[in-house]
Coordinates of C-alpha atoms in Angstrom, one line a residue:
Chain R
M1 CA -82.3 83.8 17.8
A2 CA -83.2 84.9 21.2
E3 CA -85.9 83.2 23.0
R4 CA -89.6 83.9 22.3
V5 CA -91.8 84.6 25.3
L6 CA -95.5 85.1 25.7
V7 CA -96.2 88.4 27.4
K8 CA -98.9 90.8 28.2
G9 CA -98.5 94.4 26.8
T10 CA -97.9 96.0 30.1
E11 CA -95.2 93.4 31.0
A12 CA -93.6 93.8 27.6
I13 CA -93.2 97.5 28.2
G14 CA -91.9 97.0 31.7
E15 CA -89.3 94.5 30.8
A16 CA -88.2 96.5 27.8
A17 CA -87.6 99.5 30.1
V18 CA -85.6 97.4 32.5
R19 CA -83.5 96.1 29.6
A20 CA -83.1 99.7 28.3
G21 CA -81.4 100.5 31.6
C22 CA -84.3 102.2 33.4
R23 CA -83.8 101.7 37.1
L24 CA -86.2 104.4 38.4
F25 CA -90.0 104.0 38.1
F26 CA -92.8 106.0 39.8
G27 CA -96.4 105.2 39.3
Y28 CA -100.0 105.2 40.5
P29 CA -102.5 102.5 39.6
I30 CA -105.1 103.1 36.9
T31 CA -106.8 100.6 34.6
P32 CA -105.9 99.3 32.0
Q33 CA -102.2 99.6 32.9
N34 CA -102.1 98.4 36.5
E35 CA -99.9 95.3 35.6
L36 CA -97.1 97.7 34.6
P37 CA -96.4 99.3 37.9
E38 CA -97.1 95.8 39.4
Y39 CA -94.4 94.3 37.2
M40 CA -92.0 97.1 38.0
S41 CA -92.6 96.7 41.7
K42 CA -91.5 93.1 41.4
R43 CA -88.7 93.7 38.8
M44 CA -87.0 96.9 40.1
P45 CA -85.7 95.3 43.3
E46 CA -84.3 92.4 41.3
V47 CA -82.1 94.7 39.2
G48 CA -81.1 97.1 41.9
G49 CA -83.6 99.8 40.9
S50 CA -86.2 101.8 42.7
F51 CA -90.0 101.5 42.4
L52 CA -92.3 103.8 44.3
Q53 CA -96.1 103.9 44.3
T54 CA -97.0 107.5 44.7
E55 CA -100.0 109.1 46.2
S56 CA -101.3 110.6 43.0
E57 CA -100.2 111.2 39.4
V58 CA -99.3 114.8 40.4
A59 CA -96.8 113.3 42.7
T60 CA -95.6 110.8 40.2
I61 CA -94.7 113.3 37.5
N62 CA -92.9 115.5 40.0
M63 CA -90.9 112.5 41.2
V64 CA -90.1 111.7 37.5
Y65 CA -88.9 115.4 37.2
G66 CA -86.7 115.0 40.2
A67 CA -85.2 111.7 39.1
A68 CA -84.7 112.9 35.6
C69 CA -82.6 115.8 37.0
T70 CA -80.0 113.1 37.9
G71 CA -79.6 112.1 34.3
R72 CA -80.6 108.5 35.0
R73 CA -83.3 106.7 33.0
V74 CA -86.7 107.1 34.5
M75 CA -90.1 106.1 33.4
T76 CA -93.8 106.3 34.5
S77 CA -97.0 104.9 33.1
T78 CA -100.5 105.8 33.5
S79 CA -103.8 105.9 31.6
S80 CA -105.8 108.9 30.2
P81 CA -107.2 110.7 33.3
G82 CA -103.9 110.1 35.1
F83 CA -102.0 111.6 32.2
S84 CA -104.2 114.7 32.3
L85 CA -103.2 115.1 36.0
M86 CA -99.5 115.0 35.0
Q87 CA -99.7 117.8 32.4
E88 CA -98.3 120.6 34.6
G89 CA -95.2 118.5 35.4
V90 CA -94.8 117.4 31.8
S91 CA -94.7 121.0 30.6
Y92 CA -92.2 121.9 33.4
M93 CA -90.1 118.8 32.2
A94 CA -90.2 119.9 28.6
G95 CA -89.2 123.4 29.6
A96 CA -86.3 122.1 31.8
E97 CA -85.2 119.8 29.0
L98 CA -85.5 116.6 31.0
P99 CA -85.2 113.2 29.5
A100 CA -87.9 110.7 30.6
V101 CA -90.2 108.1 29.1
L102 CA -94.0 108.5 29.8
V103 CA -96.3 105.7 28.9
N104 CA -100.0 106.5 28.4
V105 CA -102.1 103.4 28.0
V106 CA -105.1 105.3 26.6
R107 CA -108.7 104.4 27.6
G108 CA -112.1 105.8 26.8
G109 CA -112.8 109.5 27.5
P110 CA -113.4 112.4 27.9
G111 CA -113.7 112.8 31.7
L112 CA -113.5 109.5 33.6
G113 CA -113.9 107.4 30.6
D114 CA -114.2 103.6 30.6
I115 CA -111.4 101.1 30.9
Q116 CA -111.7 100.0 27.2
P117 CA -109.1 100.9 24.5
A118 CA -109.3 104.3 22.8
Q119 CA -107.2 106.9 21.0
G120 CA -108.7 110.1 22.2
D121 CA -105.4 111.4 23.7
Y122 CA -103.8 112.0 20.3
W123 CA -104.2 115.8 20.5
Q124 CA -103.1 115.9 24.1
A125 CA -99.9 113.9 23.3
T126 CA -98.9 115.6 20.0
K127 CA -100.2 119.1 20.4
G128 CA -99.1 119.8 23.9
G129 CA -101.4 118.8 26.8
G130 CA -99.8 121.2 29.1
H131 CA -99.2 125.0 28.9
G132 CA -96.5 126.8 26.9
D133 CA -94.5 126.2 23.8
Y134 CA -93.3 122.6 23.8
K135 CA -93.4 119.4 22.0
L136 CA -93.1 115.8 23.1
I137 CA -91.8 113.0 20.9
V138 CA -94.7 110.6 20.6
L139 CA -94.3 106.9 19.6
A140 CA -97.3 104.7 18.8
P141 CA -96.7 100.9 18.8
S142 CA -99.2 98.6 17.0
T143 CA -97.8 95.3 18.2
L144 CA -96.1 94.1 21.4
Q145 CA -92.8 93.5 19.6
E146 CA -93.0 97.0 18.3
A147 CA -93.8 98.3 21.8
V148 CA -90.7 96.5 23.1
D149 CA -88.6 98.1 20.4
L150 CA -90.1 101.6 20.8
I151 CA -89.4 101.6 24.5
G152 CA -85.7 101.2 23.8
L153 CA -85.9 103.9 21.2
A154 CA -87.9 106.2 23.5
F155 CA -85.1 106.2 26.1
D156 CA -82.4 106.8 23.4
L157 CA -84.4 109.7 21.9
A158 CA -85.1 111.2 25.3
D159 CA -81.4 111.1 26.1
E160 CA -80.3 112.5 22.8
Y161 CA -82.7 115.4 22.7
R162 CA -83.1 116.0 26.5
N163 CA -86.9 115.8 26.0
P164 CA -89.7 113.7 27.4
V165 CA -90.9 111.0 25.1
I166 CA -94.4 109.5 25.2
V167 CA -95.2 106.0 24.3
L168 CA -98.8 106.3 23.3
A169 CA -100.4 102.8 23.7
D170 CA -104.0 101.9 24.2
G171 CA -105.9 99.3 26.2
V172 CA -105.5 96.7 23.5
I173 CA -101.7 97.1 23.5
G174 CA -101.7 97.1 27.3
Q175 CA -103.8 94.0 27.7
I176 CA -103.2 91.8 24.7
M177 CA -100.9 88.8 24.9
E178 CA -98.3 88.1 22.2
P179 CA -95.0 86.5 21.7
V180 CA -92.0 88.8 21.7
T181 CA -88.2 88.7 21.7
F182 CA -86.6 91.0 24.2
P183 CA -83.3 92.8 23.4
E184 CA -80.1 92.3 25.6
F185 CA -79.7 94.2 28.8
R186 CA -78.1 97.7 28.5
D187 CA -75.6 98.3 31.3
P188 CA -76.8 101.4 33.1
D189 CA -73.2 102.4 33.6
T190 CA -72.6 102.7 29.9
L191 CA -75.6 104.9 29.1
P192 CA -75.3 108.7 28.6
K193 CA -74.3 110.3 31.9
H194 CA -75.4 113.8 31.2
D195 CA -72.7 115.0 33.6
S196 CA -72.5 118.4 31.7
W197 CA -75.9 119.4 33.2
A198 CA -77.4 116.8 35.5
L199 CA -77.5 117.2 39.3
Q200 CA -75.2 114.6 40.6
G201 CA -73.2 116.5 43.3
A202 CA -71.4 119.7 42.8
V203 CA -68.3 119.0 44.8
G204 CA -65.3 120.4 42.9
R205 CA -67.3 122.0 40.1
E206 CA -69.5 124.8 39.2
K207 CA -73.1 124.2 40.2
H208 CA -75.7 123.0 37.6
V209 CA -79.1 124.5 37.4
V210 CA -82.1 122.6 35.9
T211 CA -85.0 125.0 35.4
S212 CA -87.7 125.8 32.9
F213 CA -87.6 129.5 33.8
D214 CA -85.7 132.7 33.8
I215 CA -87.0 135.9 35.4
D216 CA -85.5 138.0 32.7
P217 CA -87.8 137.8 29.7
V218 CA -84.9 138.4 27.3
V219 CA -83.2 135.3 28.6
L220 CA -86.5 133.3 28.8
E221 CA -87.2 134.1 25.2
K222 CA -83.7 132.9 24.3
M223 CA -84.4 129.6 26.1
N224 CA -87.7 129.4 24.1
F225 CA -85.8 129.9 20.8
E226 CA -83.4 127.2 21.8
L227 CA -86.2 124.8 22.5
V228 CA -87.8 125.6 19.1
D229 CA -84.5 124.9 17.3
K230 CA -84.4 121.6 19.1
F231 CA -87.9 120.7 18.0
E232 CA -87.1 121.6 14.4
R233 CA -84.0 119.3 14.6
I234 CA -86.3 116.5 15.8
E235 CA -88.8 117.2 13.0
S236 CA -86.0 117.0 10.4
K237 CA -84.5 113.7 11.8
E238 CA -86.9 111.6 13.6
K239 CA -90.0 110.9 11.5
R240 CA -90.9 107.3 11.4
W241 CA -93.7 105.4 9.7
E242 CA -94.6 102.1 8.2
E243 CA -95.8 101.5 4.6
Y244 CA -97.7 98.4 3.8
K245 CA -98.8 97.3 0.3
L246 CA -98.9 100.9 -1.0
D247 CA -97.1 100.3 -4.3
D248 CA -100.1 99.3 -6.3
A249 CA -102.8 100.6 -4.0
D250 CA -105.7 102.8 -5.2
V251 CA -106.8 103.5 -1.6
V252 CA -104.6 104.4 1.3
I253 CA -105.7 103.7 4.9
T254 CA -104.1 106.0 7.5
S255 CA -104.2 104.8 11.0
F256 CA -101.9 104.4 14.1
G257 CA -101.4 102.0 17.0
T258 CA -103.9 99.3 17.4
I259 CA -106.0 100.5 14.5
G260 CA -102.9 100.4 12.3
R261 CA -102.7 96.7 13.2
I262 CA -106.4 96.1 12.4
S263 CA -106.0 98.0 9.2
K264 CA -103.5 95.4 8.0
S265 CA -106.3 92.8 8.2
V266 CA -108.5 95.3 6.3
V267 CA -105.9 95.6 3.6
E268 CA -105.8 91.7 3.2
K269 CA -109.6 91.3 3.2
A270 CA -110.0 94.1 0.6
R271 CA -107.4 92.7 -1.7
E272 CA -109.3 89.3 -1.5
E273 CA -112.2 91.2 -3.0
G274 CA -110.1 92.8 -5.6
I275 CA -109.8 96.3 -4.0
K276 CA -106.2 97.4 -3.9
V277 CA -105.7 98.9 -0.5
G278 CA -102.5 99.9 1.3
L279 CA -101.7 101.2 4.7
F280 CA -99.7 104.2 5.9
R281 CA -99.1 104.0 9.6
P282 CA -97.2 106.8 11.4
I283 CA -95.0 105.4 14.1
T284 CA -94.0 108.9 15.3
L285 CA -97.2 110.8 15.8
W286 CA -95.0 113.8 16.6
P287 CA -93.0 114.5 14.5
F288 CA -95.7 113.5 12.0
P289 CA -94.5 112.3 8.6
Y290 CA -96.3 114.9 6.6
E291 CA -94.0 114.9 3.5
R292 CA -94.0 111.2 3.0
L293 CA -97.8 110.9 3.3
E294 CA -98.2 113.8 0.8
E295 CA -96.0 112.0 -1.7
I296 CA -97.8 108.7 -1.3
V297 CA -101.4 109.9 -1.8
K298 CA -100.8 111.6 -5.1
G299 CA -103.1 110.0 -7.7
K300 CA -104.9 107.8 -5.2
K301 CA -108.7 107.3 -5.3
L302 CA -109.2 107.7 -1.6
V303 CA -107.6 108.2 1.7
L304 CA -109.5 106.6 4.5
D305 CA -108.4 107.6 8.0
V306 CA -109.5 105.3 10.8
E307 CA -109.2 106.2 14.4
M308 CA -110.7 105.3 17.9
N309 CA -111.5 109.1 18.4
M310 CA -113.5 111.9 16.8
G311 CA -110.9 112.6 14.2
Q312 CA -107.7 113.8 15.9
M313 CA -104.9 112.5 13.7
L314 CA -107.3 113.3 10.8
E315 CA -106.2 117.0 11.1
D316 CA -102.6 116.0 10.5
V317 CA -103.7 113.7 7.6
K318 CA -105.5 116.7 6.1
L319 CA -102.4 118.9 6.4
A320 CA -100.4 116.2 4.7
V321 CA -102.7 115.2 2.0
K322 CA -103.9 118.7 1.0
D323 CA -105.9 118.4 -2.1
N324 CA -104.0 115.5 -3.6
A325 CA -106.8 112.9 -2.8
P326 CA -110.3 112.9 -1.3
I327 CA -110.2 112.0 2.4
A328 CA -112.8 110.0 4.3
F329 CA -112.9 109.2 8.0
Y330 CA -114.3 106.2 10.0
K331 CA -114.4 106.4 13.8
R332 CA -115.4 104.4 16.9
M333 CA -115.2 106.0 20.3
G334 CA -116.0 105.3 24.0
G335 CA -113.8 102.2 24.1
M336 CA -115.3 100.5 21.1
V337 CA -112.8 98.8 18.8
P338 CA -113.8 98.4 15.1
T339 CA -113.6 95.0 13.4
P340 CA -111.8 94.6 10.1
E341 CA -115.1 93.8 8.5
E342 CA -116.8 97.1 9.6
I343 CA -113.8 99.2 8.4
L344 CA -113.9 97.3 5.0
N345 CA -117.7 98.0 4.8
A346 CA -117.0 101.7 5.5
L347 CA -114.3 101.7 2.8
K348 CA -116.6 100.1 0.3
M349 CA -119.4 102.6 1.0
E350 CA -116.9 105.4 0.3
L351 CA -116.0 103.8 -3.0
G352 CA -119.7 103.3 -3.8
R353 CA -119.4 99.6 -3.9
Chain S
M1 CA -116.3 63.2 38.0
A2 CA -116.3 66.2 40.3
K3 CA -119.2 68.6 40.4
N4 CA -117.1 71.8 40.6
Y5 CA -113.8 72.6 38.8
A6 CA -111.5 75.6 39.4
F7 CA -108.5 76.7 37.3
I8 CA -105.7 78.8 38.9
G9 CA -102.4 80.0 37.6
L10 CA -100.2 82.9 36.9
F11 CA -101.2 85.8 34.5
G12 CA -101.3 84.5 31.0
S13 CA -101.2 80.8 31.8
G14 CA -104.3 80.4 29.8
K15 CA -106.8 79.7 32.7
T16 CA -109.7 81.3 30.9
E17 CA -109.3 79.4 27.6
V18 CA -108.9 76.2 29.5
A19 CA -111.8 76.9 31.8
I20 CA -114.2 77.8 28.8
N21 CA -113.1 74.7 26.8
W22 CA -113.5 72.5 29.9
A23 CA -117.0 73.8 30.5
L24 CA -117.9 73.0 26.9
E25 CA -116.4 69.5 27.4
L26 CA -118.6 68.9 30.5
K27 CA -121.6 70.1 28.4
K28 CA -121.1 67.1 26.2
E29 CA -122.2 64.9 29.0
D30 CA -124.3 67.2 31.2
E31 CA -127.2 69.4 30.3
K32 CA -126.6 71.9 33.0
V33 CA -123.2 73.5 33.0
A34 CA -122.3 77.0 34.4
I35 CA -119.1 79.0 34.1
I36 CA -118.2 81.6 36.7
D37 CA -116.2 84.7 35.7
G38 CA -114.3 85.1 39.0
D39 CA -111.5 87.3 37.4
I40 CA -111.1 90.4 39.5
I41 CA -107.7 91.2 37.9
S42 CA -108.0 91.6 34.2
P43 CA -110.0 94.5 32.8
Y44 CA -110.9 92.6 29.6
F45 CA -110.1 89.3 27.8
R46 CA -112.3 87.6 30.4
T47 CA -115.1 85.0 30.2
R48 CA -117.8 87.8 30.3
D49 CA -116.4 89.2 27.1
V50 CA -117.6 86.2 25.3
A51 CA -120.7 85.5 27.4
E52 CA -123.2 85.7 24.6
E53 CA -121.2 83.3 22.5
L54 CA -121.0 80.9 25.4
E55 CA -124.7 81.2 26.2
K56 CA -125.5 80.3 22.6
M57 CA -123.5 77.2 23.1
G58 CA -125.7 76.3 26.1
L59 CA -123.6 77.3 29.0
V60 CA -124.9 79.4 31.9
T61 CA -122.5 82.4 32.4
V62 CA -122.1 83.9 35.8
Y63 CA -120.7 87.4 36.2
P64 CA -122.1 90.8 37.4
K65 CA -124.9 91.6 35.0
G66 CA -126.1 94.9 33.7
A67 CA -124.0 98.0 34.1
L68 CA -121.7 96.3 36.6
R69 CA -120.4 94.1 33.8
N70 CA -118.0 96.8 32.7
A71 CA -117.3 98.3 36.2
D72 CA -113.7 98.4 37.1
L73 CA -114.7 96.8 40.5
P74 CA -113.7 93.4 42.0
I75 CA -117.2 92.0 42.1
I76 CA -118.1 88.4 42.7
T77 CA -121.8 88.0 42.1
G78 CA -124.0 86.1 44.5
G79 CA -124.8 83.7 41.7
A80 CA -121.3 82.3 42.0
I81 CA -122.2 80.8 45.4
G82 CA -125.6 79.6 44.0
Y83 CA -124.1 77.6 41.1
L84 CA -121.3 76.2 43.2
S85 CA -123.8 74.9 45.7
N86 CA -126.5 73.8 43.2
Q87 CA -126.1 70.1 42.8
D88 CA -127.9 70.1 39.5
Y89 CA -125.1 72.1 37.8
K90 CA -121.6 71.1 36.9
T91 CA -119.8 74.4 37.6
V92 CA -116.4 75.7 36.3
L93 CA -114.8 78.6 38.1
D94 CA -112.2 80.8 36.3
V95 CA -110.3 83.1 38.6
G96 CA -107.8 85.9 37.8
G97 CA -104.1 85.5 37.7
E98 CA -101.4 85.6 40.4
E99 CA -102.0 85.6 44.1
N100 CA -104.4 88.6 44.0
G101 CA -106.6 86.7 41.5
V102 CA -106.6 83.5 43.4
V103 CA -108.0 85.2 46.6
V104 CA -111.4 84.7 45.0
L105 CA -111.0 81.0 45.3
G106 CA -110.2 81.4 49.0
Y107 CA -113.3 83.5 49.5
L108 CA -115.5 80.8 47.8
K109 CA -113.8 78.0 49.6
P110 CA -116.8 77.1 51.8
Y111 CA -118.9 76.5 48.7
L112 CA -116.5 74.6 46.6
G113 CA -117.4 71.2 47.9
D114 CA -115.3 68.4 46.4
A115 CA -114.1 70.8 43.7
E116 CA -111.2 69.7 41.5
I117 CA -108.5 72.3 41.5
S118 CA -106.0 72.5 38.6
M119 CA -103.0 74.8 38.1
V120 CA -102.6 75.8 34.5
V121 CA -98.9 76.3 33.5
N122 CA -97.5 77.9 30.4
I123 CA -93.7 77.5 30.2
A124 CA -93.4 80.3 27.6
R125 CA -94.3 82.8 30.3
P126 CA -91.5 84.7 32.0
F127 CA -92.1 83.6 35.6
S128 CA -93.0 80.0 34.8
S129 CA -90.3 79.0 32.3
T130 CA -88.2 76.9 34.7
V131 CA -89.0 74.1 37.1
D132 CA -88.1 76.3 40.1
G133 CA -90.3 79.1 38.8
I134 CA -93.3 76.8 38.4
I135 CA -92.8 75.4 41.9
S136 CA -92.5 78.8 43.5
A137 CA -95.6 80.0 41.7
Y138 CA -97.4 76.8 42.9
E139 CA -96.3 77.4 46.5
Q140 CA -97.3 81.1 46.3
L141 CA -100.8 80.3 45.0
R142 CA -101.3 77.4 47.3
R143 CA -100.4 79.6 50.3
V144 CA -103.0 82.2 49.4
V145 CA -105.8 79.9 48.9
G146 CA -105.0 77.4 51.5
I147 CA -106.3 74.6 49.3
K148 CA -105.0 71.4 47.8
V149 CA -104.2 71.5 44.1
D150 CA -105.2 68.3 42.5
Y151 CA -103.7 68.5 39.0
L152 CA -101.2 70.4 36.9
I153 CA -102.2 71.2 33.3
N154 CA -99.6 71.7 30.5
N155 CA -100.6 74.7 28.5
A156 CA -97.3 75.6 26.9
N157 CA -98.1 78.2 24.3
L158 CA -96.9 81.2 22.4
S159 CA -100.4 82.2 21.2
Y160 CA -100.5 81.9 17.4
E161 CA -96.8 80.9 17.4
T162 CA -97.4 77.7 19.4
T163 CA -95.6 74.6 18.0
S164 CA -96.0 70.9 19.0
D165 CA -92.2 71.1 20.0
L166 CA -92.9 73.7 22.5
I167 CA -95.9 71.7 23.9
A168 CA -93.6 68.7 24.2
R169 CA -91.0 70.8 26.1
G170 CA -93.9 71.8 28.4
E171 CA -94.6 68.2 29.1
E172 CA -90.9 67.4 30.0
M173 CA -90.8 70.4 32.4
L174 CA -94.2 69.6 34.0
A175 CA -93.1 65.9 34.4
K176 CA -90.3 67.1 36.6
V177 CA -92.4 69.4 38.6
S178 CA -95.1 66.7 39.0
E179 CA -92.5 64.4 40.5
L180 CA -91.1 67.0 42.8
I181 CA -94.4 68.2 44.3
D182 CA -96.3 64.9 43.7
I183 CA -99.2 66.3 41.8
P184 CA -100.3 64.5 38.6
V185 CA -100.7 66.1 35.2
K186 CA -104.3 66.1 34.1
F187 CA -103.7 66.8 30.4
T188 CA -101.7 68.6 27.8
V189 CA -103.5 71.5 25.9
I190 CA -103.4 71.5 22.1
P191 CA -104.7 74.5 20.2
D192 CA -107.1 73.5 17.4
F193 CA -104.7 74.8 14.7
I194 CA -102.1 72.2 15.6
N195 CA -102.8 68.9 13.9
E196 CA -101.7 66.2 16.4
D197 CA -103.4 63.1 17.4
G198 CA -101.6 62.8 20.7
K199 CA -99.2 60.0 19.9
K200 CA -96.2 62.4 20.3
F201 CA -97.3 63.4 23.8
K202 CA -96.9 61.8 27.2
Y203 CA -100.2 63.0 28.8
P204 CA -103.8 62.8 27.5
I205 CA -104.3 65.7 25.2
F206 CA -107.1 68.2 25.4
K207 CA -107.9 70.1 22.2
I208 CA -109.1 73.7 22.7
K209 CA -110.6 76.4 20.6
R210 CA -109.4 79.9 21.3
F211 CA -112.1 82.4 22.5
M212 CA -110.0 85.4 23.8
R213 CA -109.0 86.9 20.5
M214 CA -108.7 90.1 18.8
E215 CA -109.9 89.8 15.2
I216 CA -106.8 91.3 13.8

């Protein structure tokens, strides 16, 4: 077995990106993800890559756009207000079908927000934070090992579908320290080259054009239809989730990311008290695993959705559950992280115990 | 026994856990013990995040009070200088990781007195997993602070996956480092969930309880 190392979340994500063949990183500091650009500033020169600290998140995302046009693996990371600043560029990238990995280490909000962990950017990530008809693939890790694994997957999915992929973390995932095992290094020269469309020098061939736009509405609509076809392909193939102790469960907790992890402790504590609870944890927040959740909740006493926001994934949970089971919701906001005990108490209240 | 103690090291070396546990150790002998949160790097998992718990255990906690407790600003409160200078208090200083974190120690240098400075080392961390890595981290930190490091501390750990074998490997590596840079090893850290009486280890053992935890 490969060696276990103790890492901070931001380092785990950075090193995983390097090993996935990412050699281009642009970023701007914002807590709680500052150690990620710092790590990349140290690591990129060591592996022959480029790190650039930009003057703002607006500059960052446009540099990511430019770098992605070359077909090489590129990543940026930021936290909530910074990701809001990037939205125009994200929309342009989705329109121009550019592969890139965007990490949002979510903090409190709205507005400036505090630097504590939160999940209030679910809607922004999954429903389109920028303008126009587009979708981003959204991956939500709940442990550092999963963060490492999902970074590799994020680059692969970005390349396969020519679409930006978000890794939606939060302050806990960014700052916690855990042991992980890193994968082997991918050789950047063996990665998809994208030479059918990327801008890599047009000598001796027809020019390539990377754009989100056509001035002829007939052509633009055709581009839109092609994007929609792609999003439907992603929806049919890329849904991912974790099921934990659901087989005999009477109650299903739905949660993602850090809360998904805390919910596992809730499942254990509830079972110690004789309440059969299981966990359904979406890993892809888009595409959301509606069908599987619908199947699972049939005949259950209760679905308890738990989030560190006002009830954002709750809307998708409702779309999935329909009238197959009653749904309750427990929330914390503003950077407050619930303990397993308080979630268990909320669950018992709902069950009338 | 020194009056003041400071712990330095790379990110994730375990300075905060060692500093808190050392302050509690001092508390066994001395009535008045203060711990200074001098971490201007990490946004959380800092001494101040468990301040109430530590106050209950009789420590004085020193960090920016009120709203500034949660401000994303590199503040060292004036109380830090007060407690470092106050001869009635044994004082432990916990600074942030890497060269940017250790700057705080440089800033407080005029008030440190005869402070005992220890560098905490975790060989399960990426940049301190080799003898060369540890020595270069030591050189880097020492250069920034311009201060003599008195001791090394073996804190080989993989959080909840720590084993006594890993801790023993940490001792072996630190023994080599200690010989090369001529700095003694103060102790080997053993987390409370590992049942060891110390016979297996080369250096004195220091049992610690973990404070920086997510209850998950």
